[in-house]
XYZ file of C-alpha atoms in Angstrom:
567
model
C 107.074 75.877 157.455
C 103.276 76.072 157.083
C 103.533 79.034 154.704
C 106.056 77.172 152.553
C 103.832 74.085 152.575
C 100.799 76.150 151.541
C 102.748 77.911 148.794
C 103.854 74.565 147.331
C 100.253 73.291 147.342
C 98.996 76.446 145.635
C 101.742 76.253 143.009
C 101.005 72.605 142.217
C 97.240 73.197 142.080
C 97.648 76.205 139.801
C 99.849 74.237 137.396
C 97.324 71.393 137.301
C 94.482 73.859 136.806
C 96.312 75.716 134.051
C 96.727 72.542 131.980
C 93.047 71.711 132.427
C 91.844 75.197 131.531
C 93.938 75.343 128.360
C 92.707 71.917 127.297
C 89.044 72.453 128.049
C 88.320 75.999 126.873
C 85.354 75.942 124.578
C 82.437 78.112 123.618
C 80.177 75.936 125.741
C 82.196 76.260 128.963
C 80.851 78.123 132.016
C 83.007 81.210 132.534
C 83.778 82.019 136.193
C 85.669 84.917 137.785
C 86.954 84.506 141.353
C 87.266 87.961 142.931
C 89.671 88.878 145.788
C 88.619 87.413 149.135
C 87.900 89.426 152.291
C 90.499 88.662 154.961
C 89.655 91.351 157.534
C 88.562 88.741 160.119
C 91.127 86.078 159.216
C 93.445 86.806 162.148
C 96.645 84.733 162.024
C 95.412 83.148 158.785
C 95.484 86.455 156.898
C 98.498 85.381 154.852
C 96.303 82.641 153.326
C 93.666 85.021 151.949
C 95.124 85.254 148.449
C 96.387 81.662 148.478
C 92.964 80.174 149.196
C 91.391 82.305 146.483
C 94.066 81.012 144.093
C 93.394 77.415 145.205
C 89.674 77.725 144.584
C 90.264 79.416 141.237
C 92.708 76.774 140.030
C 90.600 73.829 141.202
C 87.485 75.250 139.550
C 89.508 75.711 136.382
C 90.484 72.065 136.413
C 86.848 70.935 136.220
C 85.413 69.916 132.893
C 83.106 72.535 131.399
C 84.467 75.413 133.506
C 86.694 78.235 132.264
C 88.326 80.672 134.704
C 88.193 84.311 133.624
C 91.253 86.188 134.822
C 91.505 89.957 134.936
C 94.514 92.077 134.075
C 93.828 94.756 136.673
C 95.055 94.863 140.241
C 93.018 94.607 143.428
C 92.742 98.388 143.763
C 91.204 98.664 140.314
C 88.768 95.848 141.115
C 87.711 97.607 144.321
C 87.088 100.819 142.395
C 85.161 98.885 139.787
C 82.893 97.414 142.432
C 81.736 100.821 143.652
C 78.075 101.542 143.155
C 78.538 104.477 140.806
C 79.985 102.190 138.142
C 77.433 99.431 138.626
C 73.908 100.709 138.017
C 72.976 97.114 137.191
C 74.367 93.666 137.975
C 74.921 92.941 134.291
C 77.507 95.720 133.896
C 80.161 93.611 135.584
C 79.331 90.402 133.701
C 79.399 92.162 130.338
C 82.610 94.044 131.045
C 84.523 90.882 131.900
C 82.592 88.488 129.659
C 81.855 86.141 132.545
C 78.837 84.023 133.483
C 79.517 83.695 137.208
C 81.303 85.568 139.983
C 82.734 83.922 143.123
C 83.433 85.989 146.239
C 84.589 84.810 149.646
C 85.881 85.619 153.120
C 88.025 83.975 155.803
C 87.181 83.917 159.518
C 89.636 82.808 162.187
C 87.539 80.956 164.787
C 88.768 79.288 167.944
C 87.911 75.980 166.276
C 89.864 76.707 163.093
C 89.633 78.598 159.827
C 86.175 79.100 158.353
C 85.953 79.768 154.619
C 82.725 81.269 153.274
C 82.095 81.484 149.536
C 79.251 83.002 147.506
C 78.423 82.194 143.877
C 76.501 84.686 141.754
C 75.372 84.249 138.162
C 74.335 86.761 135.539
C 70.679 87.118 134.622
C 71.257 84.688 131.747
C 72.095 81.844 134.144
C 70.341 83.137 137.293
C 72.336 81.237 139.931
C 73.175 82.280 143.471
C 74.448 80.122 146.315
C 76.357 80.169 149.599
C 78.904 77.558 150.677
C 81.244 77.206 153.659
C 83.812 74.877 155.170
C 85.759 74.705 158.419
C 89.396 73.598 158.540
C 90.022 72.710 162.186
C 93.773 72.738 161.604
C 96.253 73.724 158.901
C 96.467 70.255 157.391
C 92.741 70.306 156.568
C 92.804 73.532 154.534
C 93.377 71.719 151.259
C 90.576 69.260 152.010
C 88.233 72.112 152.900
C 89.016 73.910 149.658
C 88.350 70.722 147.696
C 85.011 70.363 149.468
C 84.026 73.933 148.635
C 84.946 73.490 144.984
C 82.926 70.285 144.908
C 79.891 72.102 146.329
C 80.239 75.056 143.950
C 80.582 72.719 140.985
C 77.844 70.223 141.816
C 75.341 72.203 143.889
C 75.928 75.687 142.532
C 76.618 75.064 138.861
C 74.932 71.692 138.530
C 78.008 70.260 136.821
C 78.250 66.505 137.240
C 81.591 65.333 138.567
C 83.068 62.059 139.720
C 85.135 63.710 142.443
C 84.365 62.464 145.947
C 85.634 64.648 148.736
C 85.060 64.157 152.458
C 85.500 67.367 154.422
C 86.387 66.457 157.957
C 85.832 68.501 161.049
C 83.610 66.358 163.219
C 81.172 68.020 165.550
C 83.029 71.325 165.417
C 82.490 71.556 161.695
C 78.818 70.742 161.983
C 78.363 73.300 164.726
C 79.825 75.983 162.531
C 76.875 75.711 160.139
C 73.974 77.760 161.429
C 70.291 76.995 161.092
C 69.501 80.392 159.672
C 69.071 79.549 156.005
C 65.556 80.198 154.755
C 63.531 77.176 155.723
C 60.776 75.481 153.774
C 57.345 76.555 155.119
C 56.374 72.933 155.794
C 59.500 72.460 157.894
C 58.707 75.546 159.919
C 55.113 74.422 160.359
C 56.192 71.037 161.727
C 58.923 72.568 163.874
C 57.353 75.648 165.433
C 54.208 77.579 166.158
C 52.601 80.213 163.993
C 51.397 83.189 165.975
C 49.963 85.368 163.241
C 52.795 87.866 162.789
C 55.424 85.801 164.624
C 56.985 82.455 163.718
C 58.366 80.659 166.786
C 61.342 78.304 166.514
C 63.140 75.905 168.822
C 62.109 75.958 172.478
C 60.467 79.374 172.633
C 56.768 79.829 173.244
C 55.831 83.062 171.502
C 52.459 84.634 170.984
C 51.710 87.559 168.717
C 49.036 89.498 170.568
C 48.548 91.951 167.729
C 50.189 94.420 165.398
C 49.395 98.130 165.153
C 50.397 100.201 162.143
C 50.548 103.964 162.100
C 49.144 106.049 159.304
C 51.891 107.228 156.896
C 54.428 109.582 158.469
C 55.518 112.213 155.899
C 59.258 111.665 156.368
C 61.772 108.932 155.671
C 63.062 107.602 158.991
C 66.698 106.562 159.295
C 66.712 105.716 163.022
C 64.459 105.471 166.069
C 64.468 104.709 169.790
C 61.775 104.191 172.435
C 61.539 104.869 176.151
C 60.061 107.074 178.839
C 62.379 110.013 178.186
C 60.638 112.481 180.514
C 59.707 110.042 183.345
C 55.983 110.744 183.107
C 55.059 107.059 182.997
C 54.339 107.062 179.253
C 56.539 105.661 176.514
C 57.815 108.034 173.850
C 59.036 107.146 170.365
C 61.979 109.161 169.072
C 62.062 109.036 165.280
C 64.880 110.580 163.258
C 64.857 111.446 159.581
C 68.022 112.670 157.898
C 67.685 116.233 159.250
C 65.065 116.208 162.027
C 63.965 114.538 165.262
C 60.316 113.849 166.075
C 58.724 112.604 169.316
C 55.632 110.376 169.108
C 53.357 108.647 171.579
C 51.086 105.702 170.887
C 47.608 106.220 172.339
C 46.003 102.789 171.858
C 44.498 103.660 168.495
C 46.962 106.079 166.905
C 50.482 107.486 166.926
C 50.469 111.122 168.081
C 53.278 113.629 167.454
C 54.438 115.487 170.564
C 57.408 117.507 169.353
C 59.725 118.107 166.416
C 63.179 119.628 166.069
C 64.773 120.371 162.696
C 68.560 120.271 162.748
C 69.456 121.714 159.339
C 69.733 120.738 155.701
C 73.516 120.221 155.920
C 73.188 117.690 158.736
C 72.740 113.947 158.185
C 71.671 111.821 161.170
C 73.250 108.357 161.380
C 71.824 107.036 164.652
C 69.630 107.931 167.629
C 69.836 106.386 171.119
C 68.408 107.122 174.554
C 69.915 106.519 178.006
C 70.137 108.093 181.450
C 73.787 109.081 181.053
C 74.217 111.233 184.174
C 72.024 109.047 186.411
C 69.533 111.785 187.256
C 66.456 109.672 186.524
C 65.772 111.306 183.145
C 66.720 109.991 179.730
C 68.995 111.835 177.340
C 68.612 111.550 173.564
C 71.953 111.024 171.776
C 72.138 111.911 168.085
C 75.129 110.895 165.969
C 75.677 112.256 162.491
C 77.617 114.324 159.991
C 77.506 117.960 159.027
C 79.058 117.771 155.606
C 82.303 115.844 156.068
C 82.533 116.588 159.804
C 81.360 114.155 162.481
C 79.082 115.989 164.916
C 77.037 114.460 167.727
C 74.514 116.140 169.989
C 72.655 115.358 173.220
C 69.055 116.469 173.781
C 66.454 116.174 176.497
C 62.690 116.221 176.143
C 60.227 117.748 178.589
C 56.524 117.933 177.832
C 56.463 121.574 178.968
C 59.574 122.720 177.084
C 59.822 120.321 174.153
C 63.172 119.212 172.738
C 66.275 121.058 173.928
C 69.908 120.583 172.908
C 72.148 120.342 175.963
C 75.470 119.379 174.352
C 77.228 119.349 171.005
C 80.408 117.372 170.339
C 82.503 118.116 167.256
C 84.632 115.423 165.640
C 83.002 112.416 167.343
C 80.247 109.899 166.703
C 78.574 108.993 170.035
C 76.473 106.089 171.293
C 75.422 104.829 174.778
C 76.325 101.164 175.340
C 75.901 98.789 178.291
C 78.406 96.130 179.336
C 77.140 93.451 181.775
C 78.961 93.817 185.070
C 80.146 97.350 184.310
C 76.945 99.171 183.443
C 76.150 102.012 181.083
C 78.822 104.081 179.363
C 78.977 106.668 176.605
C 81.147 105.353 173.763
C 82.596 107.343 170.899
C 84.667 107.077 167.741
C 86.415 109.882 165.899
C 85.218 111.031 162.532
C 87.446 111.640 159.549
C 87.103 114.270 156.847
C 88.431 111.855 154.236
C 86.184 109.606 152.180
C 89.095 107.254 151.538
C 88.788 105.885 155.097
C 84.984 106.020 155.157
C 84.709 109.201 157.298
C 85.513 107.262 160.474
C 88.871 106.417 162.044
C 90.645 105.267 165.162
C 89.485 102.998 167.953
C 86.216 103.056 169.852
C 86.672 104.789 173.197
C 84.830 105.243 176.470
C 83.967 108.918 176.888
C 84.138 110.938 180.101
C 81.803 113.862 180.757
C 80.616 116.259 183.442
C 77.102 115.914 184.821
C 75.955 118.922 182.783
C 77.601 117.531 179.602
C 79.671 120.692 179.128
C 82.936 118.786 178.727
C 82.762 115.489 176.826
C 86.177 113.948 176.179
C 87.925 110.637 175.534
C 88.616 108.559 178.639
C 90.132 105.253 177.440
C 90.141 102.849 174.490
C 87.691 99.971 174.774
C 89.977 97.253 173.399
C 87.579 95.821 170.824
C 88.543 93.319 168.114
C 90.105 94.759 164.974
C 87.732 96.392 162.466
C 84.845 96.695 164.965
C 83.387 100.198 164.806
C 81.114 102.158 167.128
C 77.747 100.895 165.869
C 78.861 97.348 164.975
C 78.646 95.667 168.394
C 77.029 95.056 171.751
C 78.151 93.156 174.832
C 75.921 90.389 176.208
C 75.931 87.455 178.627
C 74.748 84.875 176.103
C 75.138 81.806 178.310
C 73.877 83.312 181.573
C 77.098 82.301 183.329
C 78.390 85.744 184.226
C 80.909 85.923 181.378
C 80.548 88.592 178.730
C 80.566 87.937 174.995
C 80.790 90.524 172.243
C 78.268 90.261 169.397
C 78.989 92.209 166.217
C 78.053 92.702 162.569
C 80.893 92.823 160.042
C 81.079 94.587 156.686
C 79.708 91.469 154.923
C 76.553 91.519 157.109
C 77.672 88.433 159.047
C 76.850 88.077 162.739
C 79.985 87.413 164.808
C 80.376 86.216 168.398
C 83.628 86.828 170.323
C 84.435 85.415 173.762
C 85.625 87.526 176.696
C 89.200 87.485 175.353
C 88.078 88.813 171.942
C 88.605 85.466 170.208
C 86.118 84.825 167.402
C 84.049 81.739 168.295
C 81.145 81.825 165.817
C 80.131 83.418 162.511
C 76.727 83.213 160.851
C 76.011 81.720 157.465
C 73.072 84.037 156.817
C 73.111 87.817 156.633
C 71.994 90.135 159.438
C 72.000 93.858 160.127
C 71.819 95.026 156.514
C 71.374 98.785 156.292
C 71.386 101.651 153.782
C 72.798 104.001 156.432
C 76.455 105.058 156.228
C 79.056 107.378 157.769
C 79.842 110.672 156.102
C 77.943 113.205 154.023
C 75.338 112.413 151.417
C 76.693 111.216 148.099
C 74.860 113.768 146.012
C 74.192 117.471 146.298
C 70.561 116.661 145.544
C 68.697 116.090 148.808
C 66.666 113.013 147.918
C 66.193 109.372 148.796
C 69.318 108.610 146.776
C 71.251 110.225 149.638
C 70.199 107.404 151.938
C 70.955 104.453 149.710
C 74.457 104.750 148.341
C 73.944 106.713 145.124
C 77.328 107.844 143.814
C 78.633 110.706 141.693
C 82.021 110.949 139.988
C 83.261 113.165 142.808
C 82.708 110.249 145.190
C 84.641 107.732 143.077
C 87.459 107.227 145.601
C 85.142 107.171 148.587
C 84.845 104.042 150.699
C 81.275 103.649 151.929
C 81.294 102.469 155.542
C 77.800 101.222 156.296
C 76.222 101.339 159.756
C 74.365 98.083 160.576
C 70.896 98.021 162.047
C 70.549 97.913 165.802
C 71.730 94.996 167.971
C 69.646 94.511 171.127
C 70.590 92.241 174.047
C 67.691 91.283 176.332
C 66.739 88.392 178.646
C 63.221 87.667 177.455
C 62.530 84.392 179.261
C 64.107 85.069 182.665
C 66.860 82.426 182.468
C 69.681 84.997 182.990
C 70.970 84.383 179.457
C 70.490 87.282 177.065
C 68.942 86.863 173.634
C 69.870 88.984 170.619
C 67.291 90.942 168.617
C 68.553 91.733 165.112
C 67.136 92.864 161.776
C 67.319 90.906 158.522
C 66.756 93.166 155.541
C 66.881 91.071 152.376
C 69.367 92.217 149.719
C 67.769 93.271 146.454
C 71.112 93.102 144.654
C 74.123 90.853 145.025
C 76.532 91.478 147.873
C 79.501 91.885 145.565
C 78.085 95.256 144.534
C 79.690 96.438 147.738
C 79.146 100.192 147.564
C 75.395 100.136 146.956
C 72.776 98.534 149.176
C 69.096 98.137 148.447
C 66.652 95.805 150.189
C 63.313 94.255 149.379
C 61.520 93.254 152.577
C 62.867 91.868 155.822
C 62.101 90.629 159.327
C 63.212 90.989 162.945
C 64.723 87.852 164.500
C 65.430 86.751 168.069
C 68.533 84.554 168.464
C 69.721 82.579 171.464
C 73.075 80.935 172.274
C 72.499 77.174 172.441
C 75.027 74.356 172.074
C 77.797 76.792 171.135
C 75.920 78.366 168.210
C 73.335 81.107 167.798
C 69.929 79.571 167.177
C 66.747 81.313 166.142
C 63.922 81.485 168.710
C 61.439 83.457 166.636
C 61.123 85.994 163.865
C 58.453 88.348 162.622
C 56.615 87.753 159.411
C 57.993 89.515 156.344
C 57.881 93.290 156.613
C 57.606 94.845 153.177
C 59.951 97.539 151.949
C 62.915 98.393 154.196
C 63.387 98.151 157.978
C 65.179 101.329 159.069
C 65.334 100.615 162.822
C 63.541 98.930 165.730
C 63.317 98.972 169.519
C 62.149 96.532 172.206
C 60.360 97.413 175.451
C 59.391 95.048 178.250
C 56.266 96.205 180.064
C 56.731 94.594 183.456
C 57.478 90.987 184.404
C 58.862 88.540 181.855
C 55.448 87.003 181.080
C 53.812 90.381 180.506
C 53.454 92.046 177.121
C 56.613 92.928 175.237
C 56.443 95.692 172.652
C 58.556 95.615 169.503
C 58.509 98.894 167.580
C 59.651 98.885 163.949
C 60.386 101.831 161.647
C 59.301 100.714 158.183
C 59.790 102.386 154.817
C 57.036 100.549 152.908
C 58.065 101.266 149.319
C 60.453 99.171 147.311
C 63.522 101.208 146.374
C 65.177 101.037 142.964
C 68.629 102.583 142.426
C 68.191 104.697 145.535
C 64.917 106.234 144.400
C 61.409 105.830 145.749
C 58.317 107.724 144.750
C 56.974 108.335 148.261
C 59.079 109.817 151.055
C 57.114 108.443 153.972
C 57.433 105.876 156.745
C 55.253 103.849 159.063
C 55.639 102.743 162.659
C 54.653 99.182 163.541
C 54.037 98.001 167.092
C 54.090 94.252 167.740
C 52.578 93.068 171.029
C 54.415 89.886 172.005
C 53.819 87.400 174.763
C 56.977 85.407 175.498
C 57.368 82.614 178.042
C 60.696 80.809 177.854
C 61.554 77.293 178.895
C 63.521 77.325 182.142
């Protein structure tokens, strides 16, 4: 019945919009193209993905001064068009389709209803970009929510005056669905929080920045890092990974000192590095996940000051990563690789892996039962409320932060972007070993390839001793529009700490802007909760353009933080 009702509404709205578009087309009209919406997280509302896009398109077309640009190609052709190899610049798309604006969107099925997120992007001639969202708490409010979105796009995004008055209902649930993570005016932040030099504190957190140390340039481009006392000598080591090598550093008060290096090979491409005591022998293992050509290959290493880095296991066909689940402890998780670029070089479900104490036999144990479309590096488990229940926190393919409850029901989605990364599954996209390999550069041979990006690290930690875990997450700022889906470049970013308050994720603090690109980061608590906390950041300082930089080097930053939460 609901589907029939929705179809009738869409049909009526499209007829009304068609009459308006035909009557109002003029050379002075704003031309808008509404691209296919993302429905991967729409759950039981997935059948509405195309209908809601059609509603928004038809209602925009009915507005005075707006002309809807339709395209005569199917969704598959649009997806191919939006690959980075065909879009060296934003303007390519606008010129090809003779449009001034592009609208993209996604649907999220929350426990409280259907959330619709929409982004508006203009060409360089109009220079407009905006984000809008609405929550329909039940099916009968979908039409009202769509009307509200169209009103916002028209008035706030395009600046078109309209006499339409639309009230989008939703009560407190609707208001809670809007996060406080939009970029705030500096004066608002000043009145609201505390500046601590390199840290901006928000909400109820008392945060002090005790200092920032920067390493001298490291002559390699880091893609991942981890920190910890891997050899149990009482000193903290920094494990830094470039595309084809692993390096061990130590920070000695005034400088970063290299302890060891292991080169893996020019055909290998590291995707992630993690450390954990997997076999419970008191010593940390270093887990490397990556690709050798099209094959997924992971490896486990140990580090001893006397013997250096040694490989103790190699696992073909799997990406591996240690992960901790509150109440269950540490496990080694894995996901199978694929040799096909059509499925992004990764397939199947994430599984818990079983292994012998000497790591000679690593094998699949059981599926982890994660929500659909959640891959190995997309998630962590955390006790966000401190009540003993476990939530799942994840990053989706649109760089949105998601929170699922213990039954895998989606309960919150961010408005702002988090976890943006240039790292991806599979081999490099060019035979030329350069920075383009790390940023999504595409050749004709890669035309059918789906680029599956790996988000930056999610960290769950109880900083203030209240038993509720906070989330540490990176926020690289997109240099180009998100609708150029196969290419990602960033221009500066920050590390944020988020806490679950009043049924939404709220920001506690964030670092100042870090120039260039944040490749990875790690947090270490040095003792009791009021003692110094160290945040290590792998920074690529240079701005990247079309996957190319002129200096292949990185820096390590160490933030000394003093955090005392409100009990």
